[in-house]
CSV table of C-alpha atoms and ligand atoms in Angstrom, one decimal:
chain,number,residue,atom,x,y,z
A,1343,MET,CA,45.0,-38.8,32.0
A,1344,LEU,CA,41.9,-40.9,32.2
A,1345,VAL,CA,39.5,-39.9,34.9
A,1346,LYS,CA,35.9,-40.9,35.8
A,1347,VAL,CA,33.2,-39.3,33.7
A,1348,LYS,CA,31.3,-38.8,36.9
A,1349,ASP,CA,34.0,-36.6,38.3
A,1350,ILE,CA,34.0,-34.4,35.2
A,1351,LEU,CA,30.3,-34.1,35.2
A,1352,ASP,CA,29.9,-33.5,39.0
A,1353,LYS,CA,32.5,-30.7,38.9
A,1354,ALA,CA,30.7,-29.1,36.0
A,1355,ASN,CA,27.4,-29.4,37.9
A,1356,LYS,CA,28.9,-27.9,41.0
A,1357,GLU,CA,30.5,-25.0,39.1
A,1358,TYR,CA,27.6,-24.3,36.7
A,1359,TYR,CA,29.2,-24.9,33.3
A,1360,ALA,CA,29.0,-27.7,30.7
A,1361,VAL,CA,31.5,-30.0,29.1
A,1362,GLY,CA,31.4,-31.6,25.6
A,1363,ALA,CA,31.0,-35.3,25.1
A,1364,PHE,CA,32.5,-35.8,21.6
A,1365,ASN,CA,32.0,-39.0,19.5
A,1366,THR,CA,35.1,-40.6,18.1
A,1367,THR,CA,35.4,-43.3,15.4
A,1368,ASN,CA,39.1,-43.5,14.7
A,1369,LEU,CA,42.6,-42.4,15.5
A,1370,GLU,CA,42.4,-39.0,13.8
A,1371,THR,CA,39.2,-37.9,15.4
A,1372,THR,CA,40.5,-38.9,18.8
A,1373,GLN,CA,43.6,-36.9,18.3
A,1374,ALA,CA,41.6,-33.9,17.1
A,1375,ILE,CA,39.4,-34.0,20.2
A,1376,LEU,CA,42.4,-34.3,22.6
A,1377,GLU,CA,44.3,-31.6,20.8
A,1378,ALA,CA,41.4,-29.2,21.1
A,1379,ALA,CA,41.0,-30.0,24.8
A,1380,LYS,CA,44.7,-29.3,25.3
A,1381,ASN,CA,44.6,-26.0,23.5
A,1382,MET,CA,41.6,-25.0,25.5
A,1383,LYS,CA,42.8,-26.5,28.8
A,1384,SER,CA,39.5,-28.3,29.1
A,1385,PRO,CA,38.3,-31.5,30.6
A,1386,ILE,CA,36.7,-33.7,27.9
A,1387,ILE,CA,34.5,-36.7,27.4
A,1388,ILE,CA,35.3,-39.0,24.5
A,1389,GLN,CA,32.5,-41.4,23.6
A,1390,ILE,CA,32.1,-44.4,21.4
A,1391,THR,CA,29.0,-46.2,20.2
A,1392,GLU,CA,28.2,-49.9,19.5
A,1393,LYS,CA,28.7,-49.2,15.8
A,1394,THR,CA,32.1,-47.7,16.5
A,1395,MET,CA,33.1,-50.7,18.6
A,1396,ASN,CA,32.1,-53.0,15.7
A,1397,TYR,CA,33.9,-50.8,13.2
A,1398,ALA,CA,37.2,-50.2,15.0
A,1399,GLY,CA,37.2,-53.0,17.5
A,1400,GLY,CA,36.1,-52.0,21.0
A,1401,ARG,CA,39.4,-52.7,22.6
A,1402,ALA,CA,41.4,-51.0,19.8
A,1403,ILE,CA,39.4,-47.8,20.0
A,1404,PHE,CA,39.4,-47.8,23.8
A,1405,ASN,CA,43.2,-48.3,23.9
A,1406,ILE,CA,43.7,-45.5,21.3
A,1407,ILE,CA,41.9,-43.1,23.6
A,1408,LYS,CA,43.7,-44.5,26.7
A,1409,ASN,CA,47.2,-44.5,25.2
A,1410,LEU,CA,46.9,-41.0,23.6
A,1411,SER,CA,45.5,-39.6,26.9
A,1412,GLU,CA,48.3,-41.2,29.0
A,1413,PHE,CA,51.3,-40.6,26.8
A,1414,TYR,CA,50.5,-37.3,25.0
A,1415,TYR,CA,47.8,-35.5,26.9
A,1416,GLU,CA,48.6,-36.3,30.5
A,1417,GLU,CA,47.5,-32.9,31.8
A,1418,ILE,CA,44.0,-33.2,30.3
A,1419,PRO,CA,41.2,-35.0,32.4
A,1420,VAL,CA,39.7,-37.4,29.8
A,1421,GLY,CA,36.6,-39.5,30.5
A,1422,VAL,CA,35.6,-42.4,28.2
A,1423,HIS,CA,32.0,-43.2,27.8
A,1424,LEU,CA,29.8,-45.7,25.9
A,1425,ASP,CA,27.1,-43.6,24.1
A,1426,HIS,CA,23.6,-45.0,23.4
A,1427,GLY,CA,24.1,-48.5,24.7
A,1428,LYS,CA,20.9,-50.3,23.8
A,1429,SER,CA,21.3,-53.6,25.6
A,1430,LEU,CA,22.8,-55.2,28.7
A,1431,GLU,CA,25.1,-57.2,26.3
A,1432,ILE,CA,26.8,-54.1,24.9
A,1433,ILE,CA,27.2,-52.6,28.3
A,1434,GLU,CA,28.8,-55.9,29.5
A,1435,ARG,CA,31.2,-55.7,26.5
A,1436,ALA,CA,32.1,-52.2,27.4
A,1437,ALA,CA,32.7,-53.1,31.0
A,1438,GLU,CA,35.0,-56.0,30.0
A,1439,ILE,CA,37.1,-53.6,28.0
A,1440,GLY,CA,37.5,-51.2,30.9
A,1441,ILE,CA,35.0,-48.5,30.0
A,1442,ASP,CA,33.7,-47.2,33.3
A,1443,SER,CA,30.9,-44.9,32.1
A,1444,VAL,CA,28.0,-46.0,30.0
A,1445,MET,CA,24.6,-44.8,28.7
A,1446,TYR,CA,21.7,-47.1,28.7
A,1447,ASP,CA,19.3,-45.8,26.1
A,1448,GLY,CA,15.8,-47.2,26.7
A,1449,SER,CA,14.2,-44.1,25.3
A,1450,ARG,CA,12.4,-46.0,22.5
A,1451,LYS,CA,10.7,-48.3,25.0
A,1452,LYS,CA,7.5,-47.4,26.8
A,1453,TYR,CA,8.1,-45.8,30.2
A,1454,SER,CA,7.6,-48.9,32.4
A,1455,ASP,CA,10.0,-51.0,30.2
A,1456,ASN,CA,12.6,-48.2,30.1
A,1457,LEU,CA,12.4,-48.0,33.9
A,1458,MET,CA,12.6,-51.8,34.4
A,1459,MET,CA,15.6,-52.2,32.1
A,1460,THR,CA,17.4,-49.2,33.5
A,1461,LYS,CA,17.0,-50.5,37.0
A,1462,LYS,CA,18.4,-53.9,35.9
A,1463,ILE,CA,21.4,-52.2,34.2
A,1464,ALA,CA,21.9,-49.8,37.2
A,1465,GLU,CA,22.3,-52.9,39.4
A,1466,PHE,CA,25.0,-54.3,37.1
A,1467,CYS,CA,26.8,-50.9,36.9
A,1468,ARG,CA,26.8,-50.5,40.7
A,1469,GLU,CA,28.4,-54.0,41.1
A,1470,LYS,CA,31.1,-53.1,38.6
A,1471,GLY,CA,31.7,-49.5,39.7
A,1472,ILE,CA,30.5,-48.1,36.4
A,1473,ASN,CA,28.7,-44.7,36.0
A,1474,LEU,CA,25.3,-44.8,34.3
A,1475,GLN,CA,23.5,-42.2,32.2
A,1476,ALA,CA,19.9,-43.0,31.1
A,1477,GLU,CA,17.5,-41.2,28.7
A,1478,LEU,CA,13.9,-40.3,29.4
A,1479,GLY,CA,11.7,-38.9,26.7
A,1480,ASN,CA,12.9,-39.2,23.1
A,1481,VAL,CA,15.6,-37.3,21.2
A,1482,PRO,CA,14.7,-38.1,17.7
A,1483,TYR,CA,16.9,-38.9,14.6
A,1484,MET,CA,16.2,-37.8,11.0
A,1485,LYS,CA,15.2,-41.3,10.1
A,1486,GLU,CA,12.4,-41.1,12.7
A,1487,THR,CA,11.1,-37.6,12.0
A,1488,GLY,CA,11.8,-37.2,8.2
A,1489,ALA,CA,10.8,-33.8,7.2
A,1490,LYS,CA,7.4,-34.0,8.7
A,1491,GLU,CA,6.0,-31.6,11.3
A,1492,ILE,CA,6.6,-33.0,14.8
A,1493,ASP,CA,4.3,-33.1,17.7
A,1494,TRP,CA,6.9,-32.3,20.3
A,1495,ASP,CA,4.6,-33.3,23.2
A,1496,GLU,CA,5.2,-36.9,22.2
A,1497,TYR,CA,9.0,-36.6,22.7
A,1498,MET,CA,9.4,-34.4,25.8
A,1499,THR,CA,10.8,-35.6,29.1
A,1500,ASP,CA,8.0,-35.4,31.7
A,1501,PRO,CA,9.3,-33.8,35.0
A,1502,ASP,CA,7.1,-36.1,37.2
A,1503,GLN,CA,8.4,-39.2,35.5
A,1504,ALA,CA,11.9,-37.9,35.6
A,1505,GLU,CA,11.7,-37.5,39.4
A,1506,GLU,CA,10.3,-41.0,39.9
A,1507,PHE,CA,12.8,-42.5,37.3
A,1508,ALA,CA,15.8,-40.9,39.0
A,1509,ARG,CA,14.7,-42.1,42.5
A,1510,GLU,CA,14.0,-45.6,41.4
A,1511,THR,CA,17.0,-46.2,39.2
A,1512,GLU,CA,19.6,-44.0,41.0
A,1513,VAL,CA,21.4,-43.2,37.7
A,1514,ASP,CA,24.3,-40.8,37.8
A,1515,ALA,CA,23.1,-38.5,34.9
A,1516,LEU,CA,20.0,-38.1,32.8
A,1517,ALA,CA,19.7,-37.3,29.0
A,1518,VAL,CA,16.7,-35.1,28.5
A,1519,ALA,CA,14.4,-34.4,25.6
A,1520,VAL,CA,13.2,-30.7,25.5
A,1521,GLY,CA,12.9,-30.2,21.7
A,1522,ASN,CA,16.5,-31.3,20.9
A,1523,ALA,CA,17.1,-33.7,18.0
A,1524,HIS,CA,20.0,-35.8,16.6
A,1525,ASP,CA,21.8,-35.4,13.3
A,1526,PHE,CA,19.9,-33.3,10.7
A,1527,ALA,CA,16.5,-33.9,12.2
A,1528,LYS,CA,14.3,-30.9,12.7
A,1529,GLU,CA,14.5,-29.4,16.2
A,1530,ARG,CA,11.8,-27.6,18.1
A,1531,LYS,CA,11.9,-23.9,17.3
A,1532,GLU,CA,13.0,-23.1,20.8
A,1533,PRO,CA,14.0,-25.7,23.4
A,1534,ASP,CA,11.5,-25.9,26.3
A,1535,TYR,CA,13.7,-24.2,28.8
A,1536,GLU,CA,11.0,-24.1,31.5
A,1537,ARG,CA,10.6,-27.8,31.3
A,1538,LEU,CA,14.4,-28.2,31.6
A,1539,ALA,CA,14.5,-25.9,34.6
A,1540,GLU,CA,11.7,-27.9,36.3
A,1541,ILE,CA,13.6,-31.2,35.7
A,1542,ASN,CA,16.7,-29.6,37.1
A,1543,ARG,CA,14.9,-28.3,40.2
A,1544,ARG,CA,13.6,-31.8,40.9
A,1545,LEU,CA,16.8,-33.9,40.1
A,1546,ASN,CA,20.0,-33.5,41.8
A,1547,MET,CA,22.3,-34.7,39.0
A,1548,PRO,CA,24.0,-33.6,35.8
A,1549,LEU,CA,21.6,-33.3,32.8
A,1550,ILE,CA,22.8,-34.2,29.4
A,1551,MET,CA,21.8,-32.6,26.1
A,1552,HIS,CA,22.0,-34.9,23.1
A,1553,GLY,CA,21.8,-33.6,19.5
A,1554,ALA,CA,23.8,-30.5,20.3
A,1555,SER,CA,25.9,-30.3,17.2
A,1556,ASP,CA,24.1,-27.3,15.7
A,1557,TRP,CA,23.4,-25.3,18.9
A,1558,ASP,CA,24.6,-21.7,18.8
A,1559,ALA,CA,26.2,-19.9,21.8
A,1560,ASP,CA,22.9,-18.3,23.0
A,1561,LYS,CA,21.0,-21.6,23.0
A,1562,VAL,CA,23.9,-23.3,24.8
A,1563,ARG,CA,24.1,-20.5,27.4
A,1564,GLU,CA,20.4,-20.7,28.1
A,1565,ALA,CA,20.5,-24.5,28.5
A,1566,VAL,CA,23.5,-24.3,30.9
A,1567,LYS,CA,21.6,-21.7,32.9
A,1568,ASN,CA,18.7,-24.1,33.2
A,1569,GLY,CA,20.8,-27.1,34.3
A,1570,ILE,CA,22.7,-28.7,31.4
A,1571,ASN,CA,26.2,-29.9,32.2
A,1572,CYS,CA,27.1,-31.8,29.1
A,1573,PHE,CA,26.4,-31.5,25.3
A,1574,ASN,CA,26.9,-34.4,23.0
A,1575,VAL,CA,28.5,-33.7,19.6
A,1576,ASP,CA,28.8,-36.1,16.8
A,1577,THR,CA,27.3,-34.7,13.6
A,1578,ALA,CA,29.5,-31.5,13.6
A,1579,ILE,CA,32.6,-33.7,13.8
A,1580,ARG,CA,31.4,-35.9,10.9
A,1581,VAL,CA,30.6,-32.9,8.8
A,1582,ALA,CA,34.0,-31.2,9.5
A,1583,PHE,CA,35.9,-34.5,8.7
A,1584,ILE,CA,34.1,-35.4,5.5
A,1585,SER,CA,34.0,-31.8,4.2
A,1586,SER,CA,37.7,-31.5,4.6
A,1587,LEU,CA,38.4,-34.8,3.0
A,1588,SER,CA,36.2,-34.1,0.0
A,1589,GLU,CA,37.9,-30.7,-0.4
A,1590,THR,CA,41.5,-32.1,-0.3
A,1591,VAL,CA,40.7,-35.1,-2.5
A,1592,ASP,CA,38.3,-33.6,-4.9
A,1593,GLY,CA,37.7,-29.9,-4.3
A,1594,GLU,CA,38.8,-26.8,-6.2
A,1595,ASN,CA,42.1,-26.7,-4.3
A,1596,SER,CA,42.5,-30.5,-4.1
A,1597,VAL,CA,45.9,-31.9,-3.3
A,1598,VAL,CA,47.2,-34.4,-5.8
A,1599,SER,CA,48.7,-36.8,-3.3
A,1600,TYR,CA,48.3,-40.5,-2.4
A,1601,ASP,CA,49.7,-39.9,1.0
A,1602,ILE,CA,46.8,-40.8,3.3
A,1603,ARG,CA,48.3,-38.8,6.1
A,1604,GLU,CA,48.1,-35.5,4.1
A,1605,HIS,CA,44.4,-35.9,3.7
A,1606,LEU,CA,43.6,-37.3,7.1
A,1607,GLY,CA,45.9,-34.8,8.8
A,1608,LYS,CA,43.9,-31.9,7.3
A,1609,ALA,CA,40.6,-33.6,8.3
A,1610,ARG,CA,42.0,-33.9,11.8
A,1611,ASP,CA,42.8,-30.2,11.9
A,1612,ALA,CA,39.3,-29.4,10.7
A,1613,VAL,CA,37.7,-31.4,13.5
A,1614,SER,CA,40.0,-29.9,16.1
A,1615,MET,CA,38.8,-26.4,15.1
A,1616,VAL,CA,35.2,-27.4,15.5
A,1617,VAL,CA,35.8,-29.0,18.9
A,1618,GLU,CA,37.7,-25.9,20.1
A,1619,GLU,CA,34.7,-23.7,19.2
A,1620,LYS,CA,32.3,-26.0,21.0
A,1621,ILE,CA,34.5,-26.0,24.1
A,1622,LYS,CA,34.5,-22.2,24.2
A,1623,ILE,CA,30.8,-21.9,24.1
A,1624,PHE,CA,30.1,-24.8,26.5
A,1625,GLY,CA,32.3,-23.0,29.1
A,1626,SER,CA,34.8,-25.8,30.0
A,1627,ALA,CA,37.9,-23.9,28.8
A,1628,ASP,CA,40.5,-23.3,31.6
A,1629,ARG,CA,38.8,-25.7,33.9
A,1630,ILE,CA,41.5,-28.3,34.4
B,1127,LIG,O1,23.6,-40.3,18.8
B,1127,LIG,C1,24.5,-41.0,18.5
B,1127,LIG,C2,25.3,-40.9,17.3
B,1127,LIG,O2,25.3,-39.7,16.6
B,1127,LIG,C3,25.0,-42.1,16.4
B,1127,LIG,O3,26.2,-42.7,16.2
B,1127,LIG,O4,26.2,-43.9,14.1
B,1127,LIG,O5,27.9,-44.4,15.9
B,1127,LIG,O6,25.5,-45.1,16.1
B,1127,LIG,P1,26.4,-44.1,15.5
B,1128,LIG,P1,24.4,-34.6,17.1
B,1128,LIG,O1,23.8,-35.6,16.1
B,1128,LIG,O2,23.7,-33.3,17.2
B,1128,LIG,O3,25.9,-34.5,16.9
B,1128,LIG,O4,24.2,-35.4,18.5
B,1128,LIG,C1,25.1,-36.4,18.9
B,1128,LIG,C2,24.6,-37.2,20.1
B,1128,LIG,O5,23.7,-36.9,20.7
B,1128,LIG,C3,25.4,-38.4,20.4
B,1128,LIG,O6,24.9,-39.0,21.5
B,1129,LIG,ZN1,22.7,-39.0,21.4
């Protein structure tokens, strides 16, 4: 059943565990995420981006999530979230469709502009009853970092700013930058757990870890101990899906078949396995 993302995150925050926010792009990925959540008896957040809305049709992908949740996974609390909304326009579009949790990502702007825009969007969200996640600091992507050495000080969330930002914007959750990175970008050797703990001490809200696809169980546990309540996962899903497809279409044990369902069905199973593993280490199994 669909529930508010805020309820999922606040429960995780109160009970000191984390949930996964998994990116979907299509029917099969959505089914895979839901099936894993069902097997693990876990609440789950399924998120889409502007690119996915343009690819699948915002309404179409939202209704795939909604219909699957209502008709096939009724016992699973499912939150739907717009990931990395970069403008008021895309957030308005999500709201119109019925998505009641969004991220506004002003992390590439200078602090004062991020603060100003987040405040404006927070006002819109309050009027519409939508939950809002913002990002402070910068969680880089491969295209921004390349293979070069990174000066992590330029990327980190500043605890003083985080405190002011949270007070001024009244967002529901904050995405933090403590050495984490998206896709295949180089991460800091060790996340800055002390910084994370300090942000957590000052903010009374769930903290979100983006770029968490490749985090092992020890890193995850340490981050949860220091205040993380949600890990975003996209790259691990993409890798599982495409690796499976290339194996069944063109690998050593490829299946000579033009039945789309045979190939996509296997890719779906591969994604499900990855999501189950993530749920186990995040600590949200048996929490429904
Ligand atoms: O951090 C967000 C996603 O991994 C990027 O997703 O390619 O759908 O914009 P996108
Ligand atoms: P990954 O690229 O590590 O999967 O991170 C995904 C993410 O942060 C989506 O918002
Ligand atoms: Zn992200």
